[in-house]
């Protein structure tokens, strides 16, 4: 594995792979890697010939009162995990490489960035879209791999790729969870033992609503109410919404399209997000007689 810091060196390292027609996969991360990230690496290695992992804590997606300065970092550990996972290139640029002096061009996402996290983190998805677009252009990968936990981010990235005609496939993989159901996140390390126990209310709320859906419940407000009654242990609920999987607009009753039940809230000072996808069953076609 090569650890690379500059775009010029990165493109030079990938030049031979492109000449020989090898498929390049990108796993964009902010580091402090966990099994969720490594599942993306595994998927990239299955589908691509060369896997690039990027580690960059992107300052433009953090608000003034958010945790940029304290965001968990352990580069040597991340480097070892990538090496053991079979990553070909670890791309770890510094801030000046990504945002050089006088940088002033940003990608401005549209309606998909307004609900859910967008309503509570102004400018967040502008920063996300910009850095992801830049990483796509830096690496020039054939495919990029994201986790479903960041559901809104995935929707925005897919829309950006379509709208800007970016030649890259977006692969979204299911959320990887801890043994107790908590969605894996670099921010989980902030949780104390008692906070960690209370944080489990989030995934239990989502699973409870999904179970009711599978039992036949189709009313949007009833499904939200089922989830909400499990959320008392968390300290502050930011949002709990059932939205259309494509438009992110509020889902309508009775549910007849795929939807996502999304939640964000605080346990102690730690902000956690999670979601479950609610798929409408497709009727089986009868064999022609």
PDB file of C-alpha atoms in Angstrom:
ATOM      1  CA  UNK A   1       0.000   0.000   0.000  1.00  0.00           C
ATOM      2  CA  UNK A   2       1.142   3.515  -0.826  1.00  0.00           C
ATOM      3  CA  UNK A   3       0.274   6.490   1.356  1.00  0.00           C
ATOM      4  CA  UNK A   4      -0.009   9.577  -0.829  1.00  0.00           C
ATOM      5  CA  UNK A   5      -0.478  13.211   0.152  1.00  0.00           C
ATOM      6  CA  UNK A   6      -0.676  15.116  -3.151  1.00  0.00           C
ATOM      7  CA  UNK A   7      -3.018  15.017  -6.138  1.00  0.00           C
ATOM      8  CA  UNK A   8      -0.094  14.978  -8.577  1.00  0.00           C
ATOM      9  CA  UNK A   9       1.441  11.909  -6.928  1.00  0.00           C
ATOM     10  CA  UNK A  10      -1.973  10.235  -6.741  1.00  0.00           C
ATOM     11  CA  UNK A  11      -2.617  10.645 -10.453  1.00  0.00           C
ATOM     12  CA  UNK A  12       0.860   9.419 -11.261  1.00  0.00           C
ATOM     13  CA  UNK A  13       0.337   6.331  -9.119  1.00  0.00           C
ATOM     14  CA  UNK A  14      -2.954   5.543 -10.867  1.00  0.00           C
ATOM     15  CA  UNK A  15      -1.730   6.238 -14.411  1.00  0.00           C
ATOM     16  CA  UNK A  16      -0.574   2.676 -15.053  1.00  0.00           C
ATOM     17  CA  UNK A  17      -3.849   1.224 -13.772  1.00  0.00           C
ATOM     18  CA  UNK A  18      -5.774   3.425 -16.194  1.00  0.00           C
ATOM     19  CA  UNK A  19      -3.541   2.489 -19.126  1.00  0.00           C
ATOM     20  CA  UNK A  20      -4.216  -1.193 -18.521  1.00  0.00           C
ATOM     21  CA  UNK A  21      -7.972  -0.685 -18.112  1.00  0.00           C
ATOM     22  CA  UNK A  22      -8.129  -1.514 -14.431  1.00  0.00           C
ATOM     23  CA  UNK A  23     -11.256  -0.470 -12.544  1.00  0.00           C
ATOM     24  CA  UNK A  24     -10.554   1.959  -9.705  1.00  0.00           C
ATOM     25  CA  UNK A  25     -12.737   2.140  -6.601  1.00  0.00           C
ATOM     26  CA  UNK A  26     -12.833   4.988  -4.077  1.00  0.00           C
ATOM     27  CA  UNK A  27     -13.896   4.837  -0.418  1.00  0.00           C
ATOM     28  CA  UNK A  28     -14.108   8.444   0.865  1.00  0.00           C
ATOM     29  CA  UNK A  29     -13.733   8.733   4.659  1.00  0.00           C
ATOM     30  CA  UNK A  30     -12.869  11.201   7.399  1.00  0.00           C
ATOM     31  CA  UNK A  31     -10.736   8.592   9.131  1.00  0.00           C
ATOM     32  CA  UNK A  32     -10.992   6.933  12.531  1.00  0.00           C
ATOM     33  CA  UNK A  33     -11.992   3.857  10.576  1.00  0.00           C
ATOM     34  CA  UNK A  34     -14.333   1.144  11.835  1.00  0.00           C
ATOM     35  CA  UNK A  35     -15.884  -2.030  10.423  1.00  0.00           C
ATOM     36  CA  UNK A  36     -18.431   0.023   8.492  1.00  0.00           C
ATOM     37  CA  UNK A  37     -15.649   1.660   6.504  1.00  0.00           C
ATOM     38  CA  UNK A  38     -13.890  -1.670   6.079  1.00  0.00           C
ATOM     39  CA  UNK A  39     -17.065  -3.210   4.641  1.00  0.00           C
ATOM     40  CA  UNK A  40     -16.920  -0.515   1.956  1.00  0.00           C
ATOM     41  CA  UNK A  41     -13.288  -1.391   1.296  1.00  0.00           C
ATOM     42  CA  UNK A  42     -14.243  -5.054   0.972  1.00  0.00           C
ATOM     43  CA  UNK A  43     -16.994  -4.189  -1.517  1.00  0.00           C
ATOM     44  CA  UNK A  44     -14.594  -2.051  -3.538  1.00  0.00           C
ATOM     45  CA  UNK A  45     -12.045  -4.842  -3.654  1.00  0.00           C
ATOM     46  CA  UNK A  46     -14.709  -7.252  -4.896  1.00  0.00           C
ATOM     47  CA  UNK A  47     -15.900  -4.921  -7.632  1.00  0.00           C
ATOM     48  CA  UNK A  48     -12.701  -3.103  -8.586  1.00  0.00           C
ATOM     49  CA  UNK A  49      -9.072  -3.894  -9.371  1.00  0.00           C
ATOM     50  CA  UNK A  50      -7.566  -1.023  -7.394  1.00  0.00           C
ATOM     51  CA  UNK A  51      -9.018   0.433  -4.175  1.00  0.00           C
ATOM     52  CA  UNK A  52      -8.242   3.946  -2.987  1.00  0.00           C
ATOM     53  CA  UNK A  53      -9.272   5.068   0.497  1.00  0.00           C
ATOM     54  CA  UNK A  54      -9.247   8.801   1.173  1.00  0.00           C
ATOM     55  CA  UNK A  55      -8.892  10.210   4.682  1.00  0.00           C
ATOM     56  CA  UNK A  56      -9.685  13.885   5.008  1.00  0.00           C
ATOM     57  CA  UNK A  57     -11.499  15.637   7.848  1.00  0.00           C
ATOM     58  CA  UNK A  58     -13.315  18.198   5.730  1.00  0.00           C
ATOM     59  CA  UNK A  59     -13.539  21.589   7.469  1.00  0.00           C
ATOM     60  CA  UNK A  60     -16.177  23.001   5.121  1.00  0.00           C
ATOM     61  CA  UNK A  61     -18.859  20.582   6.332  1.00  0.00           C
ATOM     62  CA  UNK A  62     -18.523  21.548  10.004  1.00  0.00           C
ATOM     63  CA  UNK A  63     -20.477  24.418  11.496  1.00  0.00           C
ATOM     64  CA  UNK A  64     -18.909  26.993  13.855  1.00  0.00           C
ATOM     65  CA  UNK A  65     -20.100  25.159  16.984  1.00  0.00           C
ATOM     66  CA  UNK A  66     -19.458  21.607  15.759  1.00  0.00           C
ATOM     67  CA  UNK A  67     -16.682  19.148  16.559  1.00  0.00           C
ATOM     68  CA  UNK A  68     -14.053  19.821  13.868  1.00  0.00           C
ATOM     69  CA  UNK A  69     -11.221  20.355  16.360  1.00  0.00           C
ATOM     70  CA  UNK A  70     -12.134  17.313  18.446  1.00  0.00           C
ATOM     71  CA  UNK A  71     -13.220  14.958  15.661  1.00  0.00           C
ATOM     72  CA  UNK A  72     -11.534  11.615  16.409  1.00  0.00           C
ATOM     73  CA  UNK A  73      -8.265  11.031  14.571  1.00  0.00           C
ATOM     74  CA  UNK A  74      -5.746   8.190  14.653  1.00  0.00           C
ATOM     75  CA  UNK A  75      -3.903   8.137  11.354  1.00  0.00           C
ATOM     76  CA  UNK A  76      -1.377   5.414  12.196  1.00  0.00           C
ATOM     77  CA  UNK A  77      -4.194   3.079  13.235  1.00  0.00           C
ATOM     78  CA  UNK A  78      -6.157   3.916  10.079  1.00  0.00           C
ATOM     79  CA  UNK A  79      -3.091   3.313   7.935  1.00  0.00           C
ATOM     80  CA  UNK A  80      -2.571  -0.130   9.454  1.00  0.00           C
ATOM     81  CA  UNK A  81      -6.247  -1.050   9.015  1.00  0.00           C
ATOM     82  CA  UNK A  82      -6.110  -0.044   5.355  1.00  0.00           C
ATOM     83  CA  UNK A  83      -2.918  -1.988   4.779  1.00  0.00           C
ATOM     84  CA  UNK A  84      -4.400  -5.122   6.359  1.00  0.00           C
ATOM     85  CA  UNK A  85      -7.616  -4.700   4.340  1.00  0.00           C
ATOM     86  CA  UNK A  86      -5.775  -4.764   1.019  1.00  0.00           C
ATOM     87  CA  UNK A  87      -6.092  -1.089   0.114  1.00  0.00           C
ATOM     88  CA  UNK A  88      -3.793  -0.161  -2.777  1.00  0.00           C
ATOM     89  CA  UNK A  89      -3.564   3.584  -2.098  1.00  0.00           C
ATOM     90  CA  UNK A  90      -4.310   5.619   1.015  1.00  0.00           C
ATOM     91  CA  UNK A  91      -4.849   9.213  -0.062  1.00  0.00           C
ATOM     92  CA  UNK A  92      -4.473  11.599   2.870  1.00  0.00           C
ATOM     93  CA  UNK A  93      -4.162  15.177   1.646  1.00  0.00           C
ATOM     94  CA  UNK A  94      -3.788  18.121   3.992  1.00  0.00           C
ATOM     95  CA  UNK A  95      -6.199  21.052   3.994  1.00  0.00           C
ATOM     96  CA  UNK A  96      -4.050  23.198   1.688  1.00  0.00           C
ATOM     97  CA  UNK A  97      -4.006  20.456  -0.937  1.00  0.00           C
ATOM     98  CA  UNK A  98      -7.795  20.318  -1.000  1.00  0.00           C
ATOM     99  CA  UNK A  99      -8.519  23.998  -0.402  1.00  0.00           C
ATOM    100  CA  UNK A 100      -5.560  26.017  -1.696  1.00  0.00           C
ATOM    101  CA  UNK A 101      -5.238  29.739  -1.121  1.00  0.00           C
ATOM    102  CA  UNK A 102      -8.018  31.816  -2.702  1.00  0.00           C
ATOM    103  CA  UNK A 103     -10.324  28.790  -3.077  1.00  0.00           C
ATOM    104  CA  UNK A 104     -13.844  30.068  -3.733  1.00  0.00           C
ATOM    105  CA  UNK A 105     -15.760  27.549  -5.866  1.00  0.00           C
ATOM    106  CA  UNK A 106     -18.344  25.366  -4.148  1.00  0.00           C
ATOM    107  CA  UNK A 107     -20.973  22.824  -5.194  1.00  0.00           C
ATOM    108  CA  UNK A 108     -24.389  23.997  -4.012  1.00  0.00           C
ATOM    109  CA  UNK A 109     -26.880  21.125  -3.608  1.00  0.00           C
ATOM    110  CA  UNK A 110     -30.575  21.816  -4.063  1.00  0.00           C
ATOM    111  CA  UNK A 111     -33.803  20.604  -2.495  1.00  0.00           C
ATOM    112  CA  UNK A 112     -32.358  17.313  -1.227  1.00  0.00           C
ATOM    113  CA  UNK A 113     -30.093  19.262   1.134  1.00  0.00           C
ATOM    114  CA  UNK A 114     -32.911  21.188   2.834  1.00  0.00           C
ATOM    115  CA  UNK A 115     -34.771  18.644   5.015  1.00  0.00           C
ATOM    116  CA  UNK A 116     -33.500  16.354   7.784  1.00  0.00           C
ATOM    117  CA  UNK A 117     -29.883  17.211   8.695  1.00  0.00           C
ATOM    118  CA  UNK A 118     -29.928  20.127   6.282  1.00  0.00           C
ATOM    119  CA  UNK A 119     -32.415  21.957   8.455  1.00  0.00           C
ATOM    120  CA  UNK A 120     -30.114  21.789  11.485  1.00  0.00           C
ATOM    121  CA  UNK A 121     -26.660  22.047   9.891  1.00  0.00           C
ATOM    122  CA  UNK A 122     -26.652  25.057   7.526  1.00  0.00           C
ATOM    123  CA  UNK A 123     -23.968  24.717   4.864  1.00  0.00           C
ATOM    124  CA  UNK A 124     -23.115  21.139   5.843  1.00  0.00           C
ATOM    125  CA  UNK A 125     -24.119  19.530   2.578  1.00  0.00           C
ATOM    126  CA  UNK A 126     -22.535  22.337   0.569  1.00  0.00           C
ATOM    127  CA  UNK A 127     -19.263  21.297   2.178  1.00  0.00           C
ATOM    128  CA  UNK A 128     -19.989  17.591   1.649  1.00  0.00           C
ATOM    129  CA  UNK A 129     -20.906  17.991  -2.021  1.00  0.00           C
ATOM    130  CA  UNK A 130     -17.865  20.159  -2.674  1.00  0.00           C
ATOM    131  CA  UNK A 131     -15.310  17.851  -1.095  1.00  0.00           C
ATOM    132  CA  UNK A 132     -16.856  14.713  -2.618  1.00  0.00           C
ATOM    133  CA  UNK A 133     -16.850  16.320  -6.054  1.00  0.00           C
ATOM    134  CA  UNK A 134     -13.216  17.313  -5.581  1.00  0.00           C
ATOM    135  CA  UNK A 135     -12.262  13.797  -4.450  1.00  0.00           C
ATOM    136  CA  UNK A 136     -14.028  12.328  -7.480  1.00  0.00           C
ATOM    137  CA  UNK A 137     -12.000  14.633  -9.723  1.00  0.00           C
ATOM    138  CA  UNK A 138      -8.750  13.984  -7.867  1.00  0.00           C
ATOM    139  CA  UNK A 139      -9.022  10.187  -7.908  1.00  0.00           C
ATOM    140  CA  UNK A 140     -11.035   9.831 -11.136  1.00  0.00           C
ATOM    141  CA  UNK A 141     -12.378   6.519  -9.871  1.00  0.00           C
ATOM    142  CA  UNK A 142     -14.844   4.327 -11.719  1.00  0.00           C
ATOM    143  CA  UNK A 143     -16.940   3.694  -8.600  1.00  0.00           C
ATOM    144  CA  UNK A 144     -17.322   5.199  -5.132  1.00  0.00           C
ATOM    145  CA  UNK A 145     -18.642   3.383  -2.073  1.00  0.00           C
ATOM    146  CA  UNK A 146     -20.830   4.904   0.672  1.00  0.00           C
ATOM    147  CA  UNK A 147     -22.749   3.600   3.688  1.00  0.00           C
ATOM    148  CA  UNK A 148     -26.512   3.852   4.059  1.00  0.00           C
ATOM    149  CA  UNK A 149     -26.184   5.366   7.546  1.00  0.00           C
ATOM    150  CA  UNK A 150     -25.508   8.684   5.809  1.00  0.00           C
ATOM    151  CA  UNK A 151     -28.741   8.322   3.847  1.00  0.00           C
ATOM    152  CA  UNK A 152     -29.241  11.988   2.959  1.00  0.00           C
ATOM    153  CA  UNK A 153     -25.601  12.364   1.961  1.00  0.00           C
ATOM    154  CA  UNK A 154     -25.936   9.399  -0.399  1.00  0.00           C
ATOM    155  CA  UNK A 155     -29.028  10.904  -2.025  1.00  0.00           C
ATOM    156  CA  UNK A 156     -27.255  14.233  -2.527  1.00  0.00           C
ATOM    157  CA  UNK A 157     -24.144  12.588  -3.982  1.00  0.00           C
ATOM    158  CA  UNK A 158     -26.212  10.521  -6.417  1.00  0.00           C
ATOM    159  CA  UNK A 159     -28.067  13.642  -7.545  1.00  0.00           C
ATOM    160  CA  UNK A 160     -24.799  15.559  -7.947  1.00  0.00           C
ATOM    161  CA  UNK A 161     -23.331  12.780 -10.091  1.00  0.00           C
ATOM    162  CA  UNK A 162     -26.411  12.788 -12.317  1.00  0.00           C
ATOM    163  CA  UNK A 163     -26.735  16.569 -12.551  1.00  0.00           C
ATOM    164  CA  UNK A 164     -23.042  17.224 -13.242  1.00  0.00           C
ATOM    165  CA  UNK A 165     -22.562  14.213 -15.558  1.00  0.00           C
ATOM    166  CA  UNK A 166     -19.768  12.802 -13.424  1.00  0.00           C
ATOM    167  CA  UNK A 167     -18.492   9.495 -14.863  1.00  0.00           C
ATOM    168  CA  UNK A 168     -18.615   7.446 -11.665  1.00  0.00           C
ATOM    169  CA  UNK A 169     -20.878   4.737 -10.261  1.00  0.00           C
ATOM    170  CA  UNK A 170     -22.235   5.306  -6.745  1.00  0.00           C
ATOM    171  CA  UNK A 171     -22.533   2.124  -4.679  1.00  0.00           C
ATOM    172  CA  UNK A 172     -24.497   2.329  -1.414  1.00  0.00           C
ATOM    173  CA  UNK A 173     -24.103  -0.479   1.106  1.00  0.00           C
ATOM    174  CA  UNK A 174     -26.244  -1.336   4.162  1.00  0.00           C
ATOM    175  CA  UNK A 175     -25.451   0.226   7.519  1.00  0.00           C
ATOM    176  CA  UNK A 176     -23.026  -1.853   9.567  1.00  0.00           C
ATOM    177  CA  UNK A 177     -24.078  -2.137  13.204  1.00  0.00           C
ATOM    178  CA  UNK A 178     -22.449  -3.034  16.492  1.00  0.00           C
ATOM    179  CA  UNK A 179     -23.460  -6.326  18.106  1.00  0.00           C
ATOM    180  CA  UNK A 180     -26.184  -4.469  20.042  1.00  0.00           C
ATOM    181  CA  UNK A 181     -27.623  -2.757  16.966  1.00  0.00           C
ATOM    182  CA  UNK A 182     -26.060   0.693  17.327  1.00  0.00           C
ATOM    183  CA  UNK A 183     -25.047   2.039  13.923  1.00  0.00           C
ATOM    184  CA  UNK A 184     -21.265   2.161  13.628  1.00  0.00           C
ATOM    185  CA  UNK A 185     -19.934   5.709  13.701  1.00  0.00           C
ATOM    186  CA  UNK A 186     -16.622   7.350  14.462  1.00  0.00           C
ATOM    187  CA  UNK A 187     -18.524   9.518  16.958  1.00  0.00           C
ATOM    188  CA  UNK A 188     -19.579   6.492  19.046  1.00  0.00           C
ATOM    189  CA  UNK A 189     -16.270   6.831  20.889  1.00  0.00           C
ATOM    190  CA  UNK A 190     -17.625   9.994  22.496  1.00  0.00           C
ATOM    191  CA  UNK A 191     -20.283   7.985  24.350  1.00  0.00           C
ATOM    192  CA  UNK A 192     -19.735   7.035  27.971  1.00  0.00           C
ATOM    193  CA  UNK A 193     -20.956   3.645  29.191  1.00  0.00           C
ATOM    194  CA  UNK A 194     -24.308   4.966  30.432  1.00  0.00           C
ATOM    195  CA  UNK A 195     -24.771   7.135  27.323  1.00  0.00           C
ATOM    196  CA  UNK A 196     -24.021   4.162  25.110  1.00  0.00           C
ATOM    197  CA  UNK A 197     -26.840   2.189  26.754  1.00  0.00           C
ATOM    198  CA  UNK A 198     -29.268   5.056  26.204  1.00  0.00           C
ATOM    199  CA  UNK A 199     -28.135   5.502  22.601  1.00  0.00           C
ATOM    200  CA  UNK A 200     -29.530   2.050  21.817  1.00  0.00           C
ATOM    201  CA  UNK A 201     -32.996   3.639  21.981  1.00  0.00           C
ATOM    202  CA  UNK A 202     -32.344   5.045  18.507  1.00  0.00           C
ATOM    203  CA  UNK A 203     -31.938   1.769  16.652  1.00  0.00           C
ATOM    204  CA  UNK A 204     -34.641   0.112  18.770  1.00  0.00           C
ATOM    205  CA  UNK A 205     -37.080   2.855  17.760  1.00  0.00           C
ATOM    206  CA  UNK A 206     -36.331   2.356  14.073  1.00  0.00           C
ATOM    207  CA  UNK A 207     -36.553  -1.425  14.281  1.00  0.00           C
ATOM    208  CA  UNK A 208     -39.863  -1.223  16.156  1.00  0.00           C
ATOM    209  CA  UNK A 209     -41.416   0.903  13.417  1.00  0.00           C
ATOM    210  CA  UNK A 210     -40.031  -1.380  10.720  1.00  0.00           C
ATOM    211  CA  UNK A 211     -41.556  -4.374  12.504  1.00  0.00           C
ATOM    212  CA  UNK A 212     -44.951  -2.646  12.577  1.00  0.00           C
ATOM    213  CA  UNK A 213     -44.660  -1.924   8.878  1.00  0.00           C
ATOM    214  CA  UNK A 214     -43.943  -5.587   8.185  1.00  0.00           C
ATOM    215  CA  UNK A 215     -47.032  -6.419  10.255  1.00  0.00           C
ATOM    216  CA  UNK A 216     -49.165  -4.315   7.944  1.00  0.00           C
ATOM    217  CA  UNK A 217     -49.109  -0.759   9.339  1.00  0.00           C
ATOM    218  CA  UNK A 218     -49.077   1.751   6.457  1.00  0.00           C
ATOM    219  CA  UNK A 219     -50.031   5.025   8.133  1.00  0.00           C
ATOM    220  CA  UNK A 220     -47.058   7.401   8.228  1.00  0.00           C
ATOM    221  CA  UNK A 221     -47.944   9.149  11.496  1.00  0.00           C
ATOM    222  CA  UNK A 222     -48.650   5.854  13.250  1.00  0.00           C
ATOM    223  CA  UNK A 223     -45.258   4.492  12.198  1.00  0.00           C
ATOM    224  CA  UNK A 224     -43.544   7.660  13.439  1.00  0.00           C
ATOM    225  CA  UNK A 225     -45.457   7.428  16.724  1.00  0.00           C
ATOM    226  CA  UNK A 226     -44.316   3.826  17.219  1.00  0.00           C
ATOM    227  CA  UNK A 227     -40.697   4.902  16.827  1.00  0.00           C
ATOM    228  CA  UNK A 228     -41.050   8.009  18.964  1.00  0.00           C
ATOM    229  CA  UNK A 229     -42.328   6.161  22.009  1.00  0.00           C
ATOM    230  CA  UNK A 230     -38.974   4.355  22.198  1.00  0.00           C
ATOM    231  CA  UNK A 231     -36.886   7.532  22.129  1.00  0.00           C
ATOM    232  CA  UNK A 232     -37.414   8.848  25.662  1.00  0.00           C
ATOM    233  CA  UNK A 233     -33.925   7.740  26.824  1.00  0.00           C
ATOM    234  CA  UNK A 234     -32.115  10.130  24.481  1.00  0.00           C
ATOM    235  CA  UNK A 235     -31.506  13.677  25.665  1.00  0.00           C
ATOM    236  CA  UNK A 236     -32.717  15.669  22.687  1.00  0.00           C
ATOM    237  CA  UNK A 237     -34.512  14.572  19.533  1.00  0.00           C
ATOM    238  CA  UNK A 238     -33.671  16.740  16.542  1.00  0.00           C
ATOM    239  CA  UNK A 239     -35.900  15.036  14.027  1.00  0.00           C
ATOM    240  CA  UNK A 240     -37.767  11.823  13.383  1.00  0.00           C
ATOM    241  CA  UNK A 241     -39.188  11.760   9.874  1.00  0.00           C
ATOM    242  CA  UNK A 242     -40.459   9.230   7.378  1.00  0.00           C
ATOM    243  CA  UNK A 243     -39.470  10.477   3.930  1.00  0.00           C
ATOM    244  CA  UNK A 244     -39.696   9.339   0.336  1.00  0.00           C
ATOM    245  CA  UNK A 245     -36.474   7.487  -0.495  1.00  0.00           C
ATOM    246  CA  UNK A 246     -35.867   9.454  -3.690  1.00  0.00           C
ATOM    247  CA  UNK A 247     -37.178  12.959  -3.047  1.00  0.00           C
ATOM    248  CA  UNK A 248     -36.695  13.098   0.758  1.00  0.00           C
ATOM    249  CA  UNK A 249     -40.077  14.801   0.961  1.00  0.00           C
ATOM    250  CA  UNK A 250     -42.457  13.662   3.722  1.00  0.00           C
ATOM    251  CA  UNK A 251     -43.947  10.269   2.892  1.00  0.00           C
ATOM    252  CA  UNK A 252     -47.692  10.099   2.332  1.00  0.00           C
ATOM    253  CA  UNK A 253     -50.234   7.723   3.868  1.00  0.00           C
ATOM    254  CA  UNK A 254     -50.871   5.008   3.078  1.00  0.00           C
ATOM    255  CA  UNK A 255     -47.309   4.177   2.172  1.00  0.00           C
ATOM    256  CA  UNK A 256     -47.070   3.027  -1.424  1.00  0.00           C
ATOM    257  CA  UNK A 257     -43.443   3.931  -2.248  1.00  0.00           C
ATOM    258  CA  UNK A 258     -40.115   3.051  -0.700  1.00  0.00           C
ATOM    259  CA  UNK A 259     -39.425   5.332   2.263  1.00  0.00           C
ATOM    260  CA  UNK A 260     -36.753   5.972   4.859  1.00  0.00           C
ATOM    261  CA  UNK A 261     -37.381   6.498   8.554  1.00  0.00           C
ATOM    262  CA  UNK A 262     -34.620   8.883   9.608  1.00  0.00           C
ATOM    263  CA  UNK A 263     -33.644  10.106  13.055  1.00  0.00           C
ATOM    264  CA  UNK A 264     -31.118  12.483  14.560  1.00  0.00           C
ATOM    265  CA  UNK A 265     -30.678  13.232  18.223  1.00  0.00           C
ATOM    266  CA  UNK A 266     -28.268  13.900  21.055  1.00  0.00           C
ATOM    267  CA  UNK A 267     -27.139  11.541  23.769  1.00  0.00           C
ATOM    268  CA  UNK A 268     -25.127  13.727  26.077  1.00  0.00           C
ATOM    269  CA  UNK A 269     -23.182  16.081  23.798  1.00  0.00           C
ATOM    270  CA  UNK A 270     -22.942  13.502  20.998  1.00  0.00           C
ATOM    271  CA  UNK A 271     -25.117  13.859  17.915  1.00  0.00           C
ATOM    272  CA  UNK A 272     -26.115  10.525  16.362  1.00  0.00           C
ATOM    273  CA  UNK A 273     -28.006   9.737  13.163  1.00  0.00           C
ATOM    274  CA  UNK A 274     -29.571   6.536  11.905  1.00  0.00           C
ATOM    275  CA  UNK A 275     -32.237   5.286   9.522  1.00  0.00           C
ATOM    276  CA  UNK A 276     -34.049   2.242   8.232  1.00  0.00           C
ATOM    277  CA  UNK A 277     -35.306   1.747   4.702  1.00  0.00           C
ATOM    278  CA  UNK A 278     -38.928   0.671   4.435  1.00  0.00           C
ATOM    279  CA  UNK A 279     -39.404  -1.209   1.202  1.00  0.00           C
ATOM    280  CA  UNK A 280     -42.842  -1.713  -0.280  1.00  0.00           C
ATOM    281  CA  UNK A 281     -43.193  -5.409  -1.135  1.00  0.00           C
ATOM    282  CA  UNK A 282     -43.381  -6.130  -4.841  1.00  0.00           C
ATOM    283  CA  UNK A 283     -46.300  -8.483  -5.616  1.00  0.00           C
ATOM    284  CA  UNK A 284     -45.234 -11.791  -7.077  1.00  0.00           C
ATOM    285  CA  UNK A 285     -46.398 -12.275 -10.642  1.00  0.00           C
ATOM    286  CA  UNK A 286     -48.567 -15.311 -11.188  1.00  0.00           C
ATOM    287  CA  UNK A 287     -47.366 -17.829 -13.690  1.00  0.00           C
ATOM    288  CA  UNK A 288     -49.354 -17.688 -16.887  1.00  0.00           C
ATOM    289  CA  UNK A 289     -51.757 -20.584 -17.118  1.00  0.00           C
TER     290      UNK A 289
END
